[in-house]
Amino acid sequence: MSSQFGTTLKVSIFGQSHSPAVGCVIEGLPSGFAVDTDELQRFMDRRAPGRNSWSTPRKEADAPRIVSGLNDHGATCGAPLAALIENTNTRSGDYDELRRVPRPGHADYTAWAKWHGAQDVPGGGHFSARLTAPLCVAGGIALQVLASKGVRVAAHVLQVEHVHDVPFDAQRNTEQSASHLARQIDSLERQHGTGAFPVLSDEAGTHMRAAIDAARRDGDSVGGVVECVACGMPAGVGGPRYDGVQGSIARIVFGIPAVRGLEFGAGFSVAGMRGSRNNDPYELRAGRPVPVSNNAGGTLGGITTGAPVLFRMAVKPTPSIAQPQASVDLEALQPATLEVRGRHDPCVAARAVPIAEAAMALALLDSWLSYPPALADWG
Amino acid sequence: MSSQFGTTLKVSIFGQSHSPAVGCVIEGLPSGFAVDTDELQRFMDRRAPGRNSWSTPRKEADAPRIVSGLNDHGATCGAPLAALIENTNTRSGDYDELRRVPRPGHADYTAWAKWHGAQDVPGGGHFSARLTAPLCVAGGIALQVLASKGVRVAAHVLQVEHVHDVPFDAQRNTEQSASHLARQIDSLERQHGTGAFPVLSDEAGTHMRAAIDAARRDGDSVGGVVECVACGMPAGVGGPRYDGVQGSIARIVFGIPAVRGLEFGAGFSVAGMRGSRNNDPYELRAGRPVPVSNNAGGTLGGITTGAPVLFRMAVKPTPSIAQPQASVDLEALQPATLEVRGRHDPCVAARAVPIAEAAMALALLDSWLSYPPALADWG
Amino acid sequence: MSSQFGTTLKVSIFGQSHSPAVGCVIEGLPSGFAVDTDELQRFMDRRAPGRNSWSTPRKEADAPRIVSGLNDHGATCGAPLAALIENTNTRSGDYDELRRVPRPGHADYTAWAKWHGAQDVPGGGHFSARLTAPLCVAGGIALQVLASKGVRVAAHVLQVEHVHDVPFDAQRNTEQSASHLARQIDSLERQHGTGAFPVLSDEAGTHMRAAIDAARRDGDSVGGVVECVACGMPAGVGGPRYDGVQGSIARIVFGIPAVRGLEFGAGFSVAGMRGSRNNDPYELRAGRPVPVSNNAGGTLGGITTGAPVLFRMAVKPTPSIAQPQASVDLEALQPATLEVRGRHDPCVAARAVPIAEAAMALALLDSWLSYPPALADWG
Amino acid sequence: MSSQFGTTLKVSIFGQSHSPAVGCVIEGLPSGFAVDTDELQRFMDRRAPGRNSWSTPRKEADAPRIVSGLNDHGATCGAPLAALIENTNTRSGDYDELRRVPRPGHADYTAWAKWHGAQDVPGGGHFSARLTAPLCVAGGIALQVLASKGVRVAAHVLQVEHVHDVPFDAQRNTEQSASHLARQIDSLERQHGTGAFPVLSDEAGTHMRAAIDAARRDGDSVGGVVECVACGMPAGVGGPRYDGVQGSIARIVFGIPAVRGLEFGAGFSVAGMRGSRNNDPYELRAGRPVPVSNNAGGTLGGITTGAPVLFRMAVKPTPSIAQPQASVDLEALQPATLEVRGRHDPCVAARAVPIAEAAMALALLDSWLSYPPALADWG
């Protein structure tokens, strides 16, 4: 089907919620790169549920096992890198009701319409958010490669329901805003592994968690927005039109379950702006042209400007809620009321933070490898 | 580079603003389909400038010449369909300043960073909005194929600066809203060829044109939002994850110059919603499950639900403005002030309306051909 | 890199000779197909070494574990199917010499030139014939799908050194030759699991084994030719030019280590023929046009004719031989003499028989799914 | 459909025998390369018919018009390069018989089975050898790029019916054979533009032309073999398995009408060899490892060795012959006898010589750009 993306760096994601394993195959990684598996595990832990108070207590072991692609010294060897995460709970349990009654907001009905009975029902099958785990394996490795080139990627929860975090200082592109942005990223990195809610403002985080708790108490869920930035990309990466940096990010981001919107730089607010305000003028800095503002979000014509690459993605409220919902029995062809059992994240925005970073890293690394700048010094 | 998209229906776009011609090659069209070239020309005319008061008086002849892909009866023959539009003005004129001083908001600087002198400068080269003409050739044919399957596609200007049009009635999915939506589409289609500003509310259109005129008088430009809908798609089209309907639309839309944001269905507003409100419950209609609301924008898990497919895209204000702007002389490596000469559209949103329809049609037709529903009856 | 093939049926092969595992990911299999894992294992056993007297006594466990892509009833569910084969011997042993001194006829030197030290050396890494095991997993499943559509695929050793087997009766396409060919395939299928040398003539097999034994005694190896046929393909499968049936087979076949030549139907002998003899005239049979001879090998213009698809591939003698060979020390940059230790197949043609069948099945199934006949009845 | 090939250098071929034009789109050419259009035209002339005594007197104007992809200084600008060749004879004439009665050896019947009436009948439509003209446009440009990197590509007719030319001195890889091979290539290049039959031995050429004339007098045609070599490729270009140099060449070569076989280096003769004879031992030359023989044909494991890349392709006798042939009336469903009118090349091998060079150049340049050596110095 369509579980692949990438041009030079090709990523193929496989697995279902309850299949023996989920995993990924990555082709086109630069060879000779020593993968830091401890760092990769720490990155995986940020996505995994059950590590903190604000997500589902369900615990998954997200320990990737790399089965190919490394040489006997632990460096990428030029061959495809494959990694697996075993699914510890592969018993299908009692999914008879879900076979017949699709959950509103899930892909149950569309999978049925597409495969008519052959689709894998338990846990949402291939549509499960579980599949973001192998995406993070690939992304975690891409992040390491980019870091070795001086590129930093970070994300945070910008919005939960009606609560907003401080945004990244990335709409300007002055030296002052660059150091501020660096400090913002430092602050997010310090939170890694602490189980803290990934925001820039502690106060916003407190209110967001309150909003999530309120929704949980109501048997309901809330949506959110994740903001992601990449600093340090050289100008000239990417290509025109349909496989540019924006499009490459978009293809991965819209493959993340629950994403309904994506914007770059000034995003939808450009609609209300005039050109004189939206255009990013250039100045010389250290002998190089630099845009002094960054409404463009780091790309023009699909190619990086050298300013921070910035996107925001809207994540819908978790469709699995404890309240009764109207649905249809596909076999009996009569109305049915569904109550989704089990414990679910009432807000997936926080867990989507490392996923956004993975998407950003994979799209940028692939763009760099596929469409490098003229004056590239890529090894 | 990256001027292609599509899986089964592969579209390759070529040309530059001032090259002898622009054009496209389309592989994978269903064979035996009689292309209506008059209808195609009418569709092209909707994108072409100089046809009405609200766009640039510059006149381009957007007459596509199909040079292959049809049999001797004018039907698609299974071979790639290639079409050309000659560029009547291919004299480069005096582009010496633009060679050295990149226009803010354009791809001039990023093209220089990427190709370092080899890029085609006049008119923006391959990055020119001129390249949306061959996209519309491909899209115009896709629209005809979809129409033969009962699918209607329409778009309108939803926003210009601070003026908003009435939205499509596509967030609900009742029978009542379906007929209302059909009447909205009828009303847009009646405007085709009249040079009317493509909106649902005449009053909104009047205010939008006033906002555009005001910007023009100021030597400035304004941004906007285009909303696009497709009705009549069966449930089950598309595939999971990275090549689903959302991602396929996104890849094309972010290849349209000036697009900075894209959202589906409820879009960014999902961030402020609870699941109990965002989930679209199902009911039975004529023996088939149907979502009664359409916050999902017609797709779940990358696969169509049968409800209208709906997206909105944000278009930035035209970067070419008459006001002086700060830039950099790339040769002298010193600051420079740029005044863009020539007559430019102060707002490209209206001309982006048929382009959005083309993107929608190409993505949906490719999804249908590549990932059909289980119970497909496609010829 | 380049370890993928296929258009709709996309196969990605991963692993190295001594990595923890080898495996494959298969996208685009028809959904709802019940995979017979016992039959798959029997197919794998035909490729595995150590099962009979004529191949290396080295024993590998080629037991594929399907970790995704099946629903909870064991049928393909529309999601990518991933399978792994654990490598039981992953200790790198003493490969220090091979790191420095490339084996003539192997990819050791070209991998060094390409990855300069990062390549995985032990056992040939990703270039190892071990990687034909996951190809056979994918091919074994494709064979089952084709069989359910009435297509039979078979191969045999046509030549070893100077000994020739009886060819398939597939250059004619009469009803008489069709039943003869069916009996030839029956006879090959009866040999499966018996450890017999896969030939049509017992006498040829005896002489071939003698030639192999003679080479082994000399510390040498011999080459061969494998012939492969597919019966029952409908006319109209495939497409023109670069992704036709011939090209699809070629891409996979030239990815099998040791293959140096490939021909279809009359193959290289067409060079000595006149058109009046090479052209395959048509006659009517049961109301359908049928070519009465099959010099074309079952395809014209990349599209199946309905006659048996037939190819032959030339397999070079195993490069690992016990005799001393001249090579170069890449570190010391001085001449070196290499003696390859270990037990190696002196002739890989027999083990290449199921690999050829896998290649044929994967190319034909992909062609069928990607470019079906106009009057297709594919589910 | 399938009229594309290439990974980084993507070539898309369009057109039919009698469509308004044939052409190609080439993405991924290195930017800043000045295309020599005169040299390109001379290359095109070598393929064009009607230039000499040994091919069809039918005259086609193969003058490519480059409509995009060059900057205003005539160098590649990074955008897709599109080129057109107008078809001067696009009148379909009386093709009613061919609509009903497929020509043996042509794709008429398979196109009918695939598209069932929608296929473009006149002149064979998209299956026509006319489509090798745009392949030569793309290949002619690739040859120029390779030449600027020191790579020479040449081909000659190795066999016509029972007459054989002297082969390239490329099975050895000594310094002596290298200078001999260079002189062979010089001698072929001196013939360009003279209308001479492209062979190394004048005597063989005389006998080949006699064989062709004899076939023509009999209203018949003859097959042949073309041998093609590329010198100067660095070691380390290409990738393992399914997209290696052999596979990339194969995909293009089997897209050339009439090709039935392809072999590299020692080719099918490896079947009769022992490993001790087939393996190419290494020696040091100017401080670099070099294989002293070249049975491998310049690639091991899909990657170049630095020795000449060598392939041979078998071209079947032209199926259009003047003798009556048995066929079937597809409408009346009754036997029919066909006599192909018009003047046709009785042997296409000579015209296939530049086509083979085009295929070699496109595959090698794409491999180089997609999978460069570790120590690449590609601009």
PDB file of N, CA and C in Angstrom, chain C residues 159-183:
ATOM      1  N   GLN C 159      21.660 -26.151 -17.831  1.00  0.00           N
ATOM      2  CA  GLN C 159      23.053 -26.420 -18.216  1.00  0.00           C
ATOM      3  C   GLN C 159      23.941 -26.337 -16.985  1.00  0.00           C
ATOM      4  N   VAL C 160      24.913 -27.267 -16.894  1.00  0.00           N
ATOM      5  CA  VAL C 160      26.016 -27.142 -15.938  1.00  0.00           C
ATOM      6  C   VAL C 160      27.288 -27.426 -16.729  1.00  0.00           C
ATOM      7  N   GLU C 161      28.162 -26.488 -16.743  1.00  0.00           N
ATOM      8  CA  GLU C 161      29.389 -26.594 -17.553  1.00  0.00           C
ATOM      9  C   GLU C 161      29.033 -27.051 -18.975  1.00  0.00           C
ATOM     10  N   HIS C 162      29.363 -28.280 -19.384  1.00  0.00           N
ATOM     11  CA  HIS C 162      29.085 -28.644 -20.771  1.00  0.00           C
ATOM     12  C   HIS C 162      27.925 -29.617 -20.890  1.00  0.00           C
ATOM     13  N   VAL C 163      27.170 -29.814 -19.812  1.00  0.00           N
ATOM     14  CA  VAL C 163      26.050 -30.767 -19.826  1.00  0.00           C
ATOM     15  C   VAL C 163      24.740 -29.990 -19.943  1.00  0.00           C
ATOM     16  N   HIS C 164      23.867 -30.440 -20.834  1.00  0.00           N
ATOM     17  CA  HIS C 164      22.604 -29.743 -21.078  1.00  0.00           C
ATOM     18  C   HIS C 164      21.412 -30.630 -20.749  1.00  0.00           C
ATOM     19  N   ASP C 165      20.412 -30.061 -20.105  1.00  0.00           N
ATOM     20  CA  ASP C 165      19.154 -30.762 -19.857  1.00  0.00           C
ATOM     21  C   ASP C 165      18.234 -30.549 -21.057  1.00  0.00           C
ATOM     22  N   VAL C 166      17.183 -31.341 -21.126  1.00  0.00           N
ATOM     23  CA  VAL C 166      16.099 -31.119 -22.084  1.00  0.00           C
ATOM     24  C   VAL C 166      15.443 -29.783 -21.766  1.00  0.00           C
ATOM     25  N   PRO C 167      15.181 -28.931 -22.746  1.00  0.00           N
ATOM     26  CA  PRO C 167      14.521 -27.654 -22.432  1.00  0.00           C
ATOM     27  C   PRO C 167      13.020 -27.830 -22.223  1.00  0.00           C
ATOM     28  N   PHE C 168      12.401 -26.834 -21.621  1.00  0.00           N
ATOM     29  CA  PHE C 168      10.941 -26.802 -21.549  1.00  0.00           C
ATOM     30  C   PHE C 168      10.374 -26.794 -22.964  1.00  0.00           C
ATOM     31  N   ASP C 169       9.252 -27.417 -23.140  1.00  0.00           N
ATOM     32  CA  ASP C 169       8.573 -27.391 -24.437  1.00  0.00           C
ATOM     33  C   ASP C 169       7.719 -26.119 -24.502  1.00  0.00           C
ATOM     34  N   ALA C 170       8.393 -24.988 -24.654  1.00  0.00           N
ATOM     35  CA  ALA C 170       7.683 -23.709 -24.589  1.00  0.00           C
ATOM     36  C   ALA C 170       8.009 -22.812 -25.764  1.00  0.00           C
ATOM     37  N   GLN C 171       8.749 -23.336 -26.743  1.00  0.00           N
ATOM     38  CA  GLN C 171       9.018 -22.516 -27.926  1.00  0.00           C
ATOM     39  C   GLN C 171       7.883 -22.682 -28.926  1.00  0.00           C
ATOM     40  N   ARG C 172       7.180 -23.788 -28.804  1.00  0.00           N
ATOM     41  CA  ARG C 172       5.923 -23.928 -29.535  1.00  0.00           C
ATOM     42  C   ARG C 172       4.804 -23.512 -28.592  1.00  0.00           C
ATOM     43  N   ASN C 173       3.613 -23.293 -29.120  1.00  0.00           N
ATOM     44  CA  ASN C 173       2.484 -22.967 -28.246  1.00  0.00           C
ATOM     45  C   ASN C 173       1.217 -23.679 -28.717  1.00  0.00           C
ATOM     46  N   THR C 174       1.417 -24.914 -29.172  1.00  0.00           N
ATOM     47  CA  THR C 174       0.268 -25.727 -29.594  1.00  0.00           C
ATOM     48  C   THR C 174      -0.366 -26.379 -28.381  1.00  0.00           C
ATOM     49  N   GLU C 175      -1.523 -26.972 -28.572  1.00  0.00           N
ATOM     50  CA  GLU C 175      -2.161 -27.676 -27.458  1.00  0.00           C
ATOM     51  C   GLU C 175      -1.309 -28.863 -27.028  1.00  0.00           C
ATOM     52  N   GLN C 176      -0.681 -29.491 -28.033  1.00  0.00           N
ATOM     53  CA  GLN C 176       0.171 -30.642 -27.742  1.00  0.00           C
ATOM     54  C   GLN C 176       1.369 -30.230 -26.885  1.00  0.00           C
ATOM     55  N   SER C 177       2.023 -29.129 -27.261  1.00  0.00           N
ATOM     56  CA  SER C 177       3.191 -28.704 -26.475  1.00  0.00           C
ATOM     57  C   SER C 177       2.751 -28.233 -25.094  1.00  0.00           C
ATOM     58  N   ALA C 178       1.548 -27.661 -25.012  1.00  0.00           N
ATOM     59  CA  ALA C 178       1.057 -27.222 -23.703  1.00  0.00           C
ATOM     60  C   ALA C 178       0.902 -28.412 -22.755  1.00  0.00           C
ATOM     61  N   SER C 179       0.362 -29.527 -23.252  1.00  0.00           N
ATOM     62  CA  SER C 179       0.223 -30.657 -22.331  1.00  0.00           C
ATOM     63  C   SER C 179       1.582 -31.268 -22.028  1.00  0.00           C
ATOM     64  N   HIS C 180       2.471 -31.258 -23.007  1.00  0.00           N
ATOM     65  CA  HIS C 180       3.821 -31.763 -22.735  1.00  0.00           C
ATOM     66  C   HIS C 180       4.498 -30.909 -21.648  1.00  0.00           C
ATOM     67  N   LEU C 181       4.372 -29.601 -21.794  1.00  0.00           N
ATOM     68  CA  LEU C 181       4.974 -28.698 -20.810  1.00  0.00           C
ATOM     69  C   LEU C 181       4.367 -28.938 -19.422  1.00  0.00           C
ATOM     70  N   ALA C 182       3.051 -29.144 -19.384  1.00  0.00           N
ATOM     71  CA  ALA C 182       2.407 -29.412 -18.093  1.00  0.00           C
ATOM     72  C   ALA C 182       2.990 -30.675 -17.462  1.00  0.00           C
ATOM     73  N   ARG C 183       3.243 -31.701 -18.286  1.00  0.00           N
ATOM     74  CA  ARG C 183       3.833 -32.932 -17.731  1.00  0.00           C
ATOM     75  C   ARG C 183       5.256 -32.682 -17.248  1.00  0.00           C
TER      76      ARG C 183
END
